[in-house]
Amino acid sequence: MSVSVRIDDRIALITIDNPPVNVTSHAVREGLMAALDEAGAADVGRVILTGAGKTFVAGADAREFSAPPREPHLPDIVARIERFPVPVIAAINGAALGGGLELALACRWRIAAPAATLGLPEVTLGVVPGAGGTQRLPRLTGLPAALSLISEGRIVAAAEALRLGVIDAVDADPVAAARALALTDRPATGDLPAPAAADAAVEAARRQAAKRMPGQIAPLEAIELVAAAARLPLAEGLALERQTFLNLKTSDQAAALRHIFFAERAAAGRGREGGADIRSAVVVGGGTMGSSIAYALAGIGIDVALVETDAAAVERARANVTKLYDDAVRRGKSTPEAAAADREARFTFHAGYDALPAADIAIEAAFEDLDVKRRIFSALDPALPETAVLATNTSYLDVNRIAEGIRNPGRFLGLHFFSPAHVMKLLEVVKARETAPETLATALRLAARLKKIPVLAGVCDGFIGNRILTRYRQTTDILLIEGATPWQVDAAMRGFGMAMGPYEVQDLSGLDIAYANRKRLGWKTKRDFRYIPIADRVVEETGRLGRKTGAGWYDHAEGQASPSALVGRIVEEESARAGIARRSFTDEEIVDRAVTAMIEEGFRILEEGIAEKASDIDLVLVHGYAFPRWRGGPMHHAGRIGLSEIERRLAAFAAADPLSWSVPSLLRRAVEEGRDPDGL
Ligand code: NAD
C-alpha cells in the first residue's frame, strides 16, 4: 500500500508509504488521487498529509526520470490539494525534497519536525521544479530567499525553513500539531499576492549561478522562472514552469547529471555486502594525506596510531592533525572541548613500529618512492597481526611491487584517496594481483562508512584518474609546442567546464610532482614516444614550481596570476627547436584534442580491465579532477559526441601524430555494434 487514509474525528490522515524514502512514483501519485477522492467523499473538516518512516517525500522516482510522464501528473495532484474543499495540512515528518516540498507548498499549512530538511534540489539533476515550486515558494518567502533555494538547489533544516517562511511551525510531533491546529480563514498559497519584484536579487542570482555552476542551463532557467512569479498570474507562471521542466528533462545536461547520479548510487551500494568492520588503524606518514586520512578515520570512531620517522616528524604530524580539528572548530562543526577530547581519545603518535597496537588496517601515505614504501611494509608486516589489511595510498606506483615479500599478500591493496582526504568523496580501491575478495569487501565497507564514492581500479601507472591526467597533460603540452599558449589552453578548458585549466592546476599543486613523475617514467629517453621538453625546462632551468615559489607556468604576484613571458619564450624556443611552424588553435580545437585524449585513454583503461565500467571512469574524472559534472564525465560525453565521430577524430589525429594517438579496438567494436559508452 503506497498511500493510506485513516479517517477519525472528522480528520483524514493521508500517509505516503513508499519505502525507502517515499518517492512520488506512479503508484504513489495514483494512491494520492484515490486518497483525496476518499477524503473528499467523507465528512471531514481537514486533511493531514504526512509520510511514513523518517521521510516525508524525498522527491521523484529516479527510475521514472527517463520515461515519458504518466498520469496522474504531480502538478494535477498539487492543484487538487490547493483547491481541496477543506484545508490540507502538511505534517512534514522528515525530508521534503523536490516534488515532496511542492506537495507541501500547496497545502494550507506546513508543520515540520525539527529534524526535517526541505529543499528544491532539481537543478542538481539538470531540471527545474515541475510542480509549482518556482511559483509557490516565492509567494511564501519573497523572491530573494526563493532564488537562493531554487537556483542553488539548497536544502535547509526546519529551523531555517521556518525563518524563511517556507513553513508555519516546527513541532516534535507534526501530525499531532496538525490535528490540534486552530484553523483560520487563510488563502491558498497560490492565491497569495505575487511577490515583489527584486531586480537586484535576480541579477545577483544570475551572476552567482554563472560563477558557481558555469555552463549549466537549469539554474539560469530556474532564476527566470522565480523572477516570473513576480510578474505573471499563477496559472501562466505554472504553465511556463511546466514547459521549461519538460524541455530540460530531455536535455543533454539533465541526461549527464542523471548518469552521474546513478553511477554514484551504484558506487555507494558497493560497500553494503560483507567485509569486516574496521575498528582500529595504523596510518604511516602524517603529511598532507596521512594526517587527513587519519582525521577522516577518527571522525567515524576508528582509533588511529599515526606513525612517523622520528620525534620531529611526529610533532609535525601532530600539528597537522590538530590543524584539521581546529579548522572544524572554526567552521562551527565542533567545539574546542569536543575537538580536543576527540583527538585525545582517538589518536596515538609513534616514531617507528615498536609499540603499535594490533590494528585492523594499516594505510601507508609516506613519500611517493617505491623503496620507501617497500621498507615500510616490511616493517609493518611483523608489527601487526597477519590478518590486518595493508593498504598503500600511492598515486602512481606499482602496487604489486610494493606488496612483494609480505606475509599473506591477499590482504594487500591500494586505497587511493584524493586531497584533502577528509573532504574528497572519491576513493580508488586498487586491486593488486593477489588481493583477496574479502579484503576488497572490507575496504568497500570502510569506504561506505567514510561516505566515500569507491571505484574499483586495477594496477597500472596512475590507476584510472592519474593515468588519464597524465595523458591529458601530455596532450596539452603537444598543443603548446604546436602553437597554443598555456593561458589559452587553460581558458579553453575552463570554457569547456573544467574548474581550472591544466596549467593553473599545476601551479596550484606544484610543478615538482609531475616533474618527478615524468622522470620516473623516463619520458626524455622513451622510444616511440613524443617527448615535449617544455615542462621539464620550466622546472630545471627556472626553478619555477608554481604558487609556492611565486612563479610557475604563470607569474604570481599578490594573489594574481599573469602569463609569464619567460614561459612563453621557452614554449616558442621548443617549437623552433622541433622545427614546428607554430599555428593558431581555436578553443574548440584545443578542447577537442584534450577531451578526445581523455576518451582514448578511458577506452584503453576499459579494454585492459583497469576499470570495471565506463561510468566508473566518469565518476573518477568528475569527483577527482573537476571534469564538469553536467557533461557526465568523459565517457558519457563521448556518447553525446557520438562514438563514430570520436573514432574519426582519433584516426585523423593518429594520421598526423602516430606516436601519440591510435584507435582502441574496444572503441572500434563499440562503433560497429552501435553501443553507447554508458553501457560499457
Ligand atoms: P607529504 O610529503 O605531505 O607527507 C609524507 C609524510 O610521510 C611526511 O610527513 C614524511 O615525514 C612521512 N614519511 C616519509 N617516509 C616515512 C617513513 N619511512 N615512515 C613514516 N613516515 C614517513 O606527502 P603527501 O602529499 O601526504 O603524499 C603521501 C602519499 O600519498 C604519496 O604516496 C602520494 O603520492 C600520495 N598521494 C598524494 C596526494 C596529494 O594530493 N598530495 C593524493 C593522493 C595520493
XYZ file of C-alpha atoms and ligand atoms in Angstrom:
724
model
C 0.000 0.000 0.000
C 1.805 3.162 -1.082
C -0.767 5.643 0.218
C -3.177 5.018 3.095
C -6.087 7.021 4.510
C -7.330 6.908 8.055
C -10.407 8.882 8.993
C -11.335 9.663 12.564
C -12.546 12.710 14.429
C -13.559 14.265 11.078
C -9.901 14.310 10.127
C -8.479 12.379 7.169
C -4.851 11.384 7.691
C -3.186 10.547 4.383
C 0.130 8.745 4.782
C 2.550 8.246 1.907
C 4.317 4.952 2.472
C 6.721 4.045 -0.310
C 9.927 2.802 1.283
C 12.726 3.595 1.487
C 12.148 7.348 1.024
C 8.549 7.799 -0.202
C 9.337 8.981 -3.727
C 6.391 10.147 -5.840
C 6.376 7.133 -8.135
C 3.403 6.463 -10.391
C 1.759 4.234 -7.762
C 2.084 6.968 -5.139
C 0.543 9.546 -7.460
C -2.385 7.232 -8.186
C -2.647 6.485 -4.483
C -2.734 10.170 -3.612
C -5.534 10.834 -6.087
C -7.539 7.919 -4.668
C -6.857 9.105 -1.116
C -8.078 12.593 -1.970
C -11.213 11.029 -3.522
C -11.830 9.128 -0.308
C -11.214 12.135 1.927
C -13.417 14.274 -0.319
C -16.284 11.800 -0.062
C -16.077 11.617 3.722
C -17.399 14.235 6.103
C -14.086 15.691 7.235
C -13.038 19.148 8.353
C -9.381 18.843 7.477
C -6.904 16.575 5.723
C -3.411 15.910 7.043
C -0.731 14.774 4.634
C 2.338 13.024 6.042
C 4.960 10.407 5.246
C 5.639 7.012 6.821
C 9.036 6.362 8.379
C 11.690 9.012 8.554
C 10.920 10.839 5.316
C 8.028 12.987 4.161
C 8.687 12.653 0.420
C 12.254 12.673 -0.904
C 11.348 13.665 -4.473
C 10.573 11.974 -7.752
C 11.273 8.341 -8.569
C 14.657 8.213 -10.279
C 13.561 5.155 -12.252
C 10.915 7.262 -13.990
C 13.342 10.067 -14.931
C 13.944 8.994 -18.494
C 10.405 7.816 -19.230
C 7.592 9.954 -20.641
C 5.379 11.341 -17.846
C 2.364 9.204 -16.894
C -0.909 10.362 -15.443
C -1.773 11.429 -12.863
C 0.902 14.133 -13.037
C 2.215 15.687 -9.873
C 1.065 19.222 -10.838
C -2.525 17.907 -11.052
C -2.306 16.456 -7.549
C -0.728 19.640 -6.252
C -3.517 21.715 -7.840
C -6.146 19.462 -6.333
C -4.614 19.789 -2.857
C -4.521 23.564 -3.185
C -8.216 23.737 -4.204
C -9.412 20.970 -1.889
C -12.786 21.813 -0.267
C -11.290 21.529 3.223
C -7.815 22.647 4.262
C -4.957 20.219 3.704
C -2.146 20.475 6.237
C 1.321 19.110 5.566
C 2.787 17.308 8.574
C 6.387 17.172 7.409
C 7.864 14.341 9.441
C 11.215 14.228 7.599
C 12.880 15.250 4.340
C 10.559 17.108 1.959
C 12.526 17.467 -1.235
C 11.639 18.326 -4.802
C 8.120 17.111 -5.551
C 7.739 16.405 -1.834
C 8.145 20.039 -0.951
C 5.919 21.030 -3.868
C 3.122 18.903 -2.386
C 3.650 20.649 0.941
C 3.736 24.125 -0.612
C 0.230 23.602 -1.991
C -1.090 22.721 1.479
C -2.761 25.432 3.512
C -0.350 24.974 6.488
C 3.033 23.333 6.833
C 4.291 21.986 10.150
C 7.683 20.282 10.196
C 9.560 18.075 12.642
C 12.786 19.653 13.931
C 14.919 17.122 12.036
C 13.086 17.639 8.728
C 15.009 19.022 5.774
C 13.399 20.959 2.948
C 14.503 21.962 -0.500
C 14.040 22.008 -4.243
C 17.279 20.400 -5.483
C 16.032 19.843 -9.072
C 18.797 21.942 -10.643
C 21.349 19.410 -9.417
C 19.712 16.978 -11.844
C 19.608 19.486 -14.671
C 15.916 20.376 -14.407
C 13.737 22.911 -12.586
C 10.921 22.153 -10.159
C 7.994 20.963 -12.272
C 5.031 21.067 -9.911
C 4.713 24.700 -8.931
C 7.782 25.104 -6.733
C 9.113 28.104 -8.612
C 5.770 29.912 -8.388
C 4.515 28.998 -4.910
C 7.749 29.211 -2.927
C 8.374 32.888 -3.788
C 4.777 33.694 -2.798
C 5.657 32.405 0.674
C 9.233 33.615 1.103
C 9.619 36.528 -1.302
C 11.943 36.440 -4.314
C 15.413 36.650 -2.738
C 15.059 33.584 -0.486
C 13.327 31.562 -3.212
C 16.047 32.478 -5.706
C 18.764 31.175 -3.463
C 16.904 27.986 -2.532
C 15.830 27.063 -6.054
C 18.739 28.202 -8.212
C 21.337 26.637 -5.917
C 19.218 23.597 -5.078
C 19.962 24.367 -1.435
C 18.467 22.089 1.215
C 17.698 23.712 4.574
C 16.861 22.472 8.055
C 13.401 23.041 9.531
C 14.577 25.972 11.677
C 15.850 27.876 8.644
C 12.767 26.960 6.625
C 10.668 28.490 9.415
C 12.737 31.644 9.434
C 12.399 31.976 5.646
C 8.632 31.477 5.741
C 8.649 28.136 3.911
C 6.822 26.522 6.832
C 4.494 27.794 9.546
C 5.732 25.898 12.587
C 8.238 23.372 13.893
C 6.845 20.688 16.175
C 8.247 17.430 17.518
C 5.006 15.682 16.515
C 3.824 17.409 13.351
C 0.790 15.126 12.888
C -0.464 15.855 16.424
C 0.199 19.547 15.858
C -1.758 19.418 12.596
C -4.681 17.760 14.401
C -4.641 20.403 17.130
C -4.162 23.374 14.807
C -6.852 26.059 15.125
C -7.971 26.573 11.534
C -8.398 30.143 10.379
C -9.538 31.589 7.116
C -6.304 31.558 5.216
C -5.716 31.952 1.475
C -4.221 29.129 -0.557
C -0.533 29.603 -1.355
C -1.368 30.201 -5.000
C -3.823 32.946 -4.036
C -1.234 34.902 -2.062
C -0.266 38.161 -3.722
C 2.565 37.876 -6.229
C 5.925 38.555 -4.588
C 7.521 41.959 -5.093
C 9.951 42.159 -7.998
C 13.576 42.210 -6.873
C 15.693 43.058 -9.881
C 18.944 43.384 -7.961
C 18.476 39.988 -6.306
C 17.668 38.400 -9.678
C 20.757 39.924 -11.237
C 22.898 38.792 -8.289
C 21.487 35.264 -8.584
C 22.338 35.174 -12.300
C 25.904 36.225 -11.558
C 26.179 33.753 -8.722
C 24.871 30.887 -10.876
C 27.263 31.724 -13.705
C 30.095 31.623 -11.204
C 29.093 28.612 -9.118
C 27.612 26.465 -11.853
C 29.177 27.787 -15.048
C 27.815 26.319 -18.250
C 24.712 24.905 -16.601
C 21.352 25.818 -18.027
C 18.929 24.701 -15.318
C 19.997 27.177 -12.599
C 19.569 30.093 -15.011
C 16.174 28.850 -16.162
C 15.160 28.433 -12.528
C 16.100 32.042 -11.823
C 13.991 33.294 -14.740
C 11.020 31.255 -13.511
C 11.261 32.590 -9.960
C 11.584 36.110 -11.340
C 8.478 35.489 -13.459
C 6.481 34.736 -10.301
C 6.556 38.466 -9.567
C 5.145 39.275 -12.994
C 2.797 36.526 -14.120
C -0.529 35.331 -12.754
C -0.176 31.929 -11.105
C -1.646 29.917 -13.978
C 0.700 31.469 -16.522
C 3.700 31.026 -14.250
C 2.809 27.370 -13.740
C 2.417 26.766 -17.451
C 5.792 28.351 -18.151
C 7.394 26.297 -15.384
C 5.932 23.032 -16.692
C 7.110 23.740 -20.229
C 10.614 24.588 -19.031
C 10.679 21.453 -16.892
C 9.658 19.213 -19.793
C 12.201 20.814 -22.138
C 15.045 20.440 -19.671
C 14.125 16.897 -18.766
C 15.195 15.666 -22.186
C 18.283 17.911 -22.382
C 21.863 16.632 -22.653
C 22.738 18.254 -19.349
C 19.932 16.527 -17.465
C 20.928 13.195 -19.029
C 24.547 13.743 -17.961
C 23.600 14.720 -14.408
C 21.277 11.718 -14.107
C 24.059 9.481 -15.398
C 26.408 10.674 -12.655
C 23.643 10.433 -10.054
C 23.000 6.778 -10.932
C 26.727 6.000 -11.109
C 27.154 7.464 -7.625
C 24.296 5.412 -6.278
C 25.746 2.234 -7.770
C 29.184 3.026 -6.327
C 27.781 3.809 -2.895
C 25.952 0.462 -2.928
C 29.233 -1.417 -3.275
C 30.108 -1.224 0.401
C 26.938 -2.886 1.601
C 27.932 -6.522 1.295
C 30.307 -8.464 3.518
C 33.722 -7.468 4.713
C 34.978 -6.967 8.227
C 34.392 -3.896 10.330
C 37.469 -1.767 10.901
C 37.832 -0.505 14.487
C 41.471 0.483 14.664
C 44.007 1.678 12.146
C 47.656 2.476 11.677
C 48.428 5.359 9.319
C 52.027 5.678 8.175
C 53.081 9.197 7.273
C 51.472 12.261 8.805
C 51.931 14.726 5.953
C 49.168 16.206 3.780
C 47.499 12.898 3.006
C 48.311 10.821 6.079
C 47.006 13.410 8.520
C 43.745 13.933 6.644
C 43.179 10.193 6.123
C 43.791 9.670 9.841
C 41.429 12.523 10.694
C 38.702 11.037 8.475
C 39.109 7.628 10.152
C 38.988 9.154 13.641
C 35.872 11.017 12.599
C 33.955 7.744 12.248
C 35.186 6.427 15.589
C 38.255 4.483 14.463
C 41.295 4.543 16.770
C 44.337 5.704 14.855
C 48.026 5.093 15.530
C 49.942 7.556 13.371
C 53.496 6.527 12.535
C 56.284 8.883 11.521
C 60.021 8.543 11.173
C 61.324 10.433 14.210
C 60.295 12.704 17.065
C 60.427 15.884 14.997
C 58.269 14.353 12.247
C 55.836 13.111 14.897
C 55.456 16.676 16.153
C 54.774 17.913 12.614
C 52.184 15.188 12.133
C 50.553 16.046 15.453
C 50.381 19.696 14.373
C 48.847 18.681 11.019
C 46.134 16.697 12.792
C 45.497 19.459 15.336
C 45.069 21.919 12.491
C 42.310 19.768 10.962
C 40.461 19.733 14.295
C 40.974 23.499 14.624
C 39.545 24.023 11.144
C 36.445 22.054 12.154
C 36.045 24.290 15.211
C 36.489 27.400 13.084
C 33.772 26.216 10.695
C 31.448 25.623 13.627
C 31.429 21.838 13.104
C 32.872 21.141 16.533
C 33.641 22.905 19.817
C 37.198 23.355 21.137
C 36.433 20.959 24.015
C 34.881 18.252 21.831
C 37.688 18.521 19.267
C 40.400 18.205 21.914
C 38.630 15.303 23.606
C 38.142 13.511 20.293
C 41.762 13.938 19.314
C 42.980 12.679 22.679
C 40.636 9.707 22.626
C 41.315 8.588 19.061
C 44.976 9.322 18.331
C 48.320 7.941 19.395
C 51.550 9.055 17.722
C 54.573 6.853 17.149
C 58.135 7.232 15.906
C 58.683 3.765 14.453
C 56.842 0.495 14.748
C 57.820 -0.808 18.193
C 54.729 -0.029 20.216
C 51.964 -0.348 17.623
C 48.554 -1.634 18.713
C 47.108 -4.684 16.928
C 45.236 -2.657 14.294
C 42.681 -3.958 11.779
C 44.160 -1.951 8.899
C 47.315 -0.029 8.044
C 47.234 2.732 5.434
C 50.554 3.995 4.163
C 50.837 7.622 2.991
C 54.593 8.262 3.050
C 56.780 9.589 0.244
C 55.992 8.523 -3.311
C 59.002 6.258 -3.607
C 58.936 2.538 -4.243
C 61.825 1.711 -1.904
C 60.429 3.840 0.921
C 57.067 2.124 0.603
C 58.530 -1.370 0.400
C 60.608 -0.759 3.524
C 57.541 0.492 5.362
C 55.522 -2.617 4.577
C 58.355 -4.946 5.518
C 58.385 -3.184 8.914
C 54.586 -3.144 9.243
C 54.192 -6.805 8.362
C 55.792 -8.270 11.538
C 54.484 -5.397 13.705
C 50.802 -6.138 13.013
C 48.581 -9.238 13.086
C 48.875 -11.340 9.957
C 45.232 -10.603 9.221
C 45.462 -6.796 9.217
C 44.549 -5.257 5.877
C 47.544 -3.436 4.389
C 46.899 -0.513 2.051
C 49.016 1.995 0.183
C 47.874 5.443 -0.864
C 50.352 5.598 -3.726
C 49.355 7.835 -6.626
C 51.177 6.039 -9.433
C 53.469 3.279 -8.205
C 53.087 -0.415 -8.950
C 51.020 -1.758 -6.076
C 52.127 -5.326 -6.846
C 55.756 -4.422 -6.332
C 55.028 -2.575 -3.096
C 53.372 -5.749 -1.779
C 56.226 -8.095 -2.654
C 57.551 -10.096 0.271
C 54.785 -9.545 2.801
C 53.071 -12.471 4.507
C 49.575 -13.213 3.266
C 49.502 -10.827 0.277
C 45.757 -11.402 -0.164
C 45.214 -8.647 2.437
C 47.128 -6.036 0.445
C 45.550 -3.385 -1.779
C 45.747 0.241 -2.839
C 43.466 2.851 -1.304
C 43.985 5.958 -3.360
C 42.450 8.896 -1.519
C 42.196 12.381 -3.007
C 43.332 15.553 -1.322
C 42.032 16.672 1.145
C 41.159 13.104 2.084
C 38.608 14.029 4.742
C 36.652 16.111 2.205
C 37.004 14.498 -1.203
C 34.434 11.790 -1.865
C 36.351 9.754 -4.380
C 38.348 6.678 -3.395
C 40.105 4.465 -5.922
C 40.211 0.968 -4.479
C 43.112 -0.674 -6.266
C 43.060 -4.422 -6.614
C 46.559 -5.859 -6.602
C 47.414 -9.185 -8.234
C 46.756 -11.158 -5.068
C 44.170 -9.012 -3.295
C 41.524 -11.349 -1.854
C 37.799 -10.686 -2.326
C 37.338 -10.315 1.484
C 39.999 -7.618 1.518
C 38.146 -5.693 -1.172
C 34.864 -6.168 0.689
C 36.406 -4.819 3.898
C 37.845 -1.830 2.064
C 34.493 -1.101 0.405
C 32.717 -1.371 3.729
C 35.161 1.119 5.220
C 34.591 3.384 2.208
C 30.848 3.265 2.818
C 31.311 4.223 6.468
C 33.536 7.114 5.382
C 30.720 8.146 2.965
C 33.113 7.853 0.040
C 32.367 7.023 -3.568
C 34.548 3.959 -4.124
C 35.647 2.968 -7.610
C 37.477 -0.288 -8.249
C 40.680 0.002 -10.259
C 43.281 -2.442 -11.475
C 47.023 -1.910 -11.311
C 48.606 0.343 -13.935
C 50.596 3.517 -13.764
C 48.326 6.113 -12.155
C 45.296 3.770 -11.971
C 42.237 5.372 -13.561
C 42.444 9.045 -12.640
C 46.127 9.901 -12.661
C 46.623 7.847 -15.800
C 44.067 9.966 -17.638
C 45.511 13.116 -16.065
C 48.979 12.231 -17.341
C 47.624 11.658 -20.829
C 45.668 14.917 -20.715
C 48.743 16.931 -19.748
C 50.892 15.211 -22.329
C 48.310 16.174 -24.954
C 48.106 19.811 -23.919
C 51.931 20.002 -23.911
C 51.793 18.912 -27.551
C 49.333 21.736 -28.189
C 51.877 24.138 -26.698
C 54.685 23.051 -28.962
C 52.385 23.224 -31.999
C 51.297 26.785 -31.326
C 48.958 27.231 -28.343
C 49.902 29.013 -25.138
C 49.347 27.704 -21.579
C 46.915 30.552 -20.856
C 44.929 29.832 -23.971
C 44.725 26.121 -23.114
C 43.606 26.966 -19.563
C 40.927 29.357 -20.793
C 39.651 26.859 -23.365
C 39.389 24.066 -20.804
C 37.632 26.364 -18.365
C 35.271 27.253 -21.174
C 34.537 23.564 -21.564
C 33.632 23.466 -17.894
C 36.746 22.206 -16.112
C 37.067 24.051 -12.800
C 40.633 25.030 -13.741
C 42.892 24.592 -16.740
C 45.745 22.047 -16.637
C 48.495 24.646 -16.170
C 46.631 26.524 -13.450
C 46.193 23.227 -11.613
C 49.926 22.518 -11.827
C 50.710 25.964 -10.446
C 48.405 25.217 -7.533
C 49.645 21.716 -6.734
C 53.312 22.220 -7.619
C 55.210 21.505 -10.837
C 57.642 19.242 -8.986
C 55.152 16.379 -8.602
C 54.523 15.990 -12.332
C 58.235 16.554 -12.962
C 59.218 13.680 -10.673
C 56.612 11.554 -12.347
C 57.927 12.243 -15.864
C 61.427 11.381 -14.653
C 60.222 8.144 -13.141
C 58.517 7.282 -16.433
C 61.716 8.053 -18.342
C 59.911 10.178 -20.907
C 63.030 12.041 -22.011
C 64.580 8.904 -23.465
C 61.488 6.823 -24.105
C 61.314 5.234 -27.539
C 58.305 5.617 -29.803
C 57.086 8.442 -27.658
C 56.611 12.111 -28.454
C 58.515 13.814 -25.665
C 57.807 17.541 -25.200
C 60.598 19.165 -23.164
C 58.737 22.367 -22.203
C 57.562 21.391 -18.710
C 60.923 19.885 -17.762
C 62.731 23.013 -18.903
C 60.432 25.236 -16.832
C 61.351 23.237 -13.722
C 65.028 22.601 -14.431
C 66.066 25.965 -15.820
C 63.891 28.368 -13.890
C 63.095 26.589 -10.624
C 59.524 27.827 -11.006
C 57.412 25.278 -9.103
C 54.075 27.105 -9.030
C 52.406 29.309 -6.456
C 54.588 28.041 -3.638
C 57.653 29.604 -5.312
C 55.760 32.678 -6.531
C 56.051 31.533 -10.156
C 55.212 28.549 -12.310
C 53.536 28.468 -15.684
C 52.291 31.882 -14.610
C 53.861 34.769 -12.705
C 52.153 35.115 -9.339
C 52.043 38.413 -7.534
C 49.629 39.447 -4.792
C 47.361 36.512 -5.443
C 47.099 37.381 -9.143
C 48.327 35.073 -11.889
C 49.542 36.575 -15.142
C 51.067 34.939 -18.240
C 54.805 34.537 -17.912
C 56.959 35.991 -20.675
C 59.715 33.590 -19.687
C 57.492 30.543 -20.073
C 56.167 31.965 -23.346
C 59.743 32.181 -24.608
C 60.556 28.597 -23.599
C 57.450 27.407 -25.441
C 58.459 29.239 -28.617
C 62.053 28.071 -28.407
C 60.945 24.476 -28.180
C 58.674 24.838 -31.203
C 61.597 26.288 -33.165
C 63.944 23.587 -31.955
C 61.494 20.892 -33.051
C 61.174 22.601 -36.437
C 57.471 23.252 -35.909
C 55.864 26.295 -37.526
C 53.578 27.488 -34.743
C 49.947 27.836 -35.797
C 46.906 29.209 -34.056
C 44.339 26.973 -32.406
C 40.710 27.742 -31.732
C 39.387 26.976 -28.271
C 37.264 24.276 -29.850
C 40.298 22.561 -31.375
C 42.055 22.643 -28.013
C 39.079 21.158 -26.205
C 38.545 18.501 -28.886
C 42.116 17.287 -28.648
C 42.342 17.346 -24.877
C 38.991 15.668 -24.295
C 39.499 13.123 -27.069
C 42.800 12.165 -25.419
C 40.955 11.527 -22.151
C 38.380 9.454 -24.010
C 41.018 7.402 -25.828
C 42.771 6.696 -22.539
C 39.414 5.821 -20.980
C 38.777 3.212 -23.676
C 42.217 1.710 -23.088
C 41.561 1.598 -19.353
C 38.344 -0.299 -20.041
C 39.944 -2.539 -22.631
C 42.699 -3.538 -20.180
C 40.176 -4.196 -17.422
C 41.640 -1.443 -15.215
C 38.132 -0.028 -14.740
C 35.090 -2.268 -14.455
C 32.785 0.007 -16.371
C 32.746 3.294 -18.228
C 30.631 5.058 -15.610
C 33.378 4.421 -13.023
C 35.792 6.371 -15.210
C 33.242 9.180 -15.326
C 32.930 9.172 -11.534
C 36.700 9.383 -11.132
C 37.035 12.321 -13.508
C 34.058 14.221 -12.102
C 34.897 13.677 -8.433
C 38.673 13.688 -8.543
C 39.607 16.039 -11.390
C 36.794 18.579 -11.630
C 35.561 17.363 -15.016
C 32.188 19.119 -15.475
C 29.532 17.023 -13.803
C 26.931 18.351 -16.219
C 28.843 16.758 -19.097
C 28.622 13.422 -17.314
C 32.337 12.576 -17.388
C 34.479 11.867 -20.469
C 32.928 8.518 -21.380
C 29.346 9.737 -21.189
C 30.424 12.844 -23.083
C 31.901 10.598 -25.781
C 28.461 9.062 -26.221
C 26.930 12.514 -26.669
C 29.509 13.412 -29.310
C 28.953 10.016 -30.915
C 31.468 7.190 -30.858
C 31.882 7.135 -34.615
C 32.840 10.808 -34.505
C 35.370 10.018 -31.742
C 36.759 7.235 -33.909
C 37.012 9.622 -36.860
C 38.828 12.226 -34.770
C 41.250 9.693 -33.343
C 42.026 8.344 -36.790
C 42.732 11.884 -38.012
C 44.952 12.693 -35.019
C 46.777 9.390 -35.461
C 47.426 10.129 -39.137
C 49.170 13.374 -38.149
C 50.893 12.103 -34.992
C 51.018 8.301 -34.895
C 53.241 8.195 -31.810
C 50.628 9.908 -29.702
C 47.319 8.561 -30.985
C 45.573 5.414 -32.134
C 42.073 3.985 -32.185
C 41.475 1.499 -29.331
C 39.964 -1.769 -30.549
C 37.236 -1.575 -27.908
C 36.122 1.731 -29.432
C 36.091 0.166 -32.909
C 33.946 -2.677 -31.651
C 31.588 -0.341 -29.818
C 31.115 1.674 -33.023
C 30.457 -1.475 -35.043
C 27.933 -2.725 -32.513
C 26.301 0.686 -32.182
C 26.810 0.731 -28.421
C 26.594 3.688 -26.087
C 29.515 4.111 -23.655
C 27.102 4.321 -20.706
C 26.544 0.601 -21.205
C 30.220 -0.354 -21.434
P 53.826 14.603 2.286
O 55.234 14.865 1.895
O 52.956 15.719 2.696
O 53.828 13.569 3.509
C 54.625 12.427 3.544
C 54.894 12.108 5.008
O 55.446 10.811 5.100
C 55.887 13.060 5.657
O 55.293 13.570 6.835
C 57.088 12.183 5.972
O 57.753 12.549 7.177
C 56.439 10.825 6.094
N 57.345 9.718 5.854
C 58.272 9.605 4.874
N 58.906 8.421 4.979
C 58.363 7.777 6.029
C 58.599 6.527 6.645
N 59.532 5.702 6.189
N 57.857 6.187 7.705
C 56.912 7.016 8.173
N 56.655 8.208 7.640
C 57.370 8.595 6.578
O 53.201 13.776 1.092
P 51.654 13.551 0.750
O 51.225 14.581 -0.220
O 50.892 13.386 2.002
O 51.709 12.183 -0.043
C 51.831 10.937 0.617
C 51.489 9.817 -0.344
O 50.153 9.994 -0.780
C 52.323 9.739 -1.602
O 52.493 8.401 -1.973
C 51.493 10.469 -2.622
O 51.783 10.074 -3.930
C 50.112 10.029 -2.194
N 49.026 10.923 -2.603
C 49.156 12.264 -2.530
C 48.089 13.077 -2.906
C 48.184 14.568 -2.807
O 47.362 15.245 -3.426
N 49.093 15.131 -2.051
C 46.908 12.496 -3.350
C 46.792 11.115 -3.390
C 47.859 10.334 -3.014
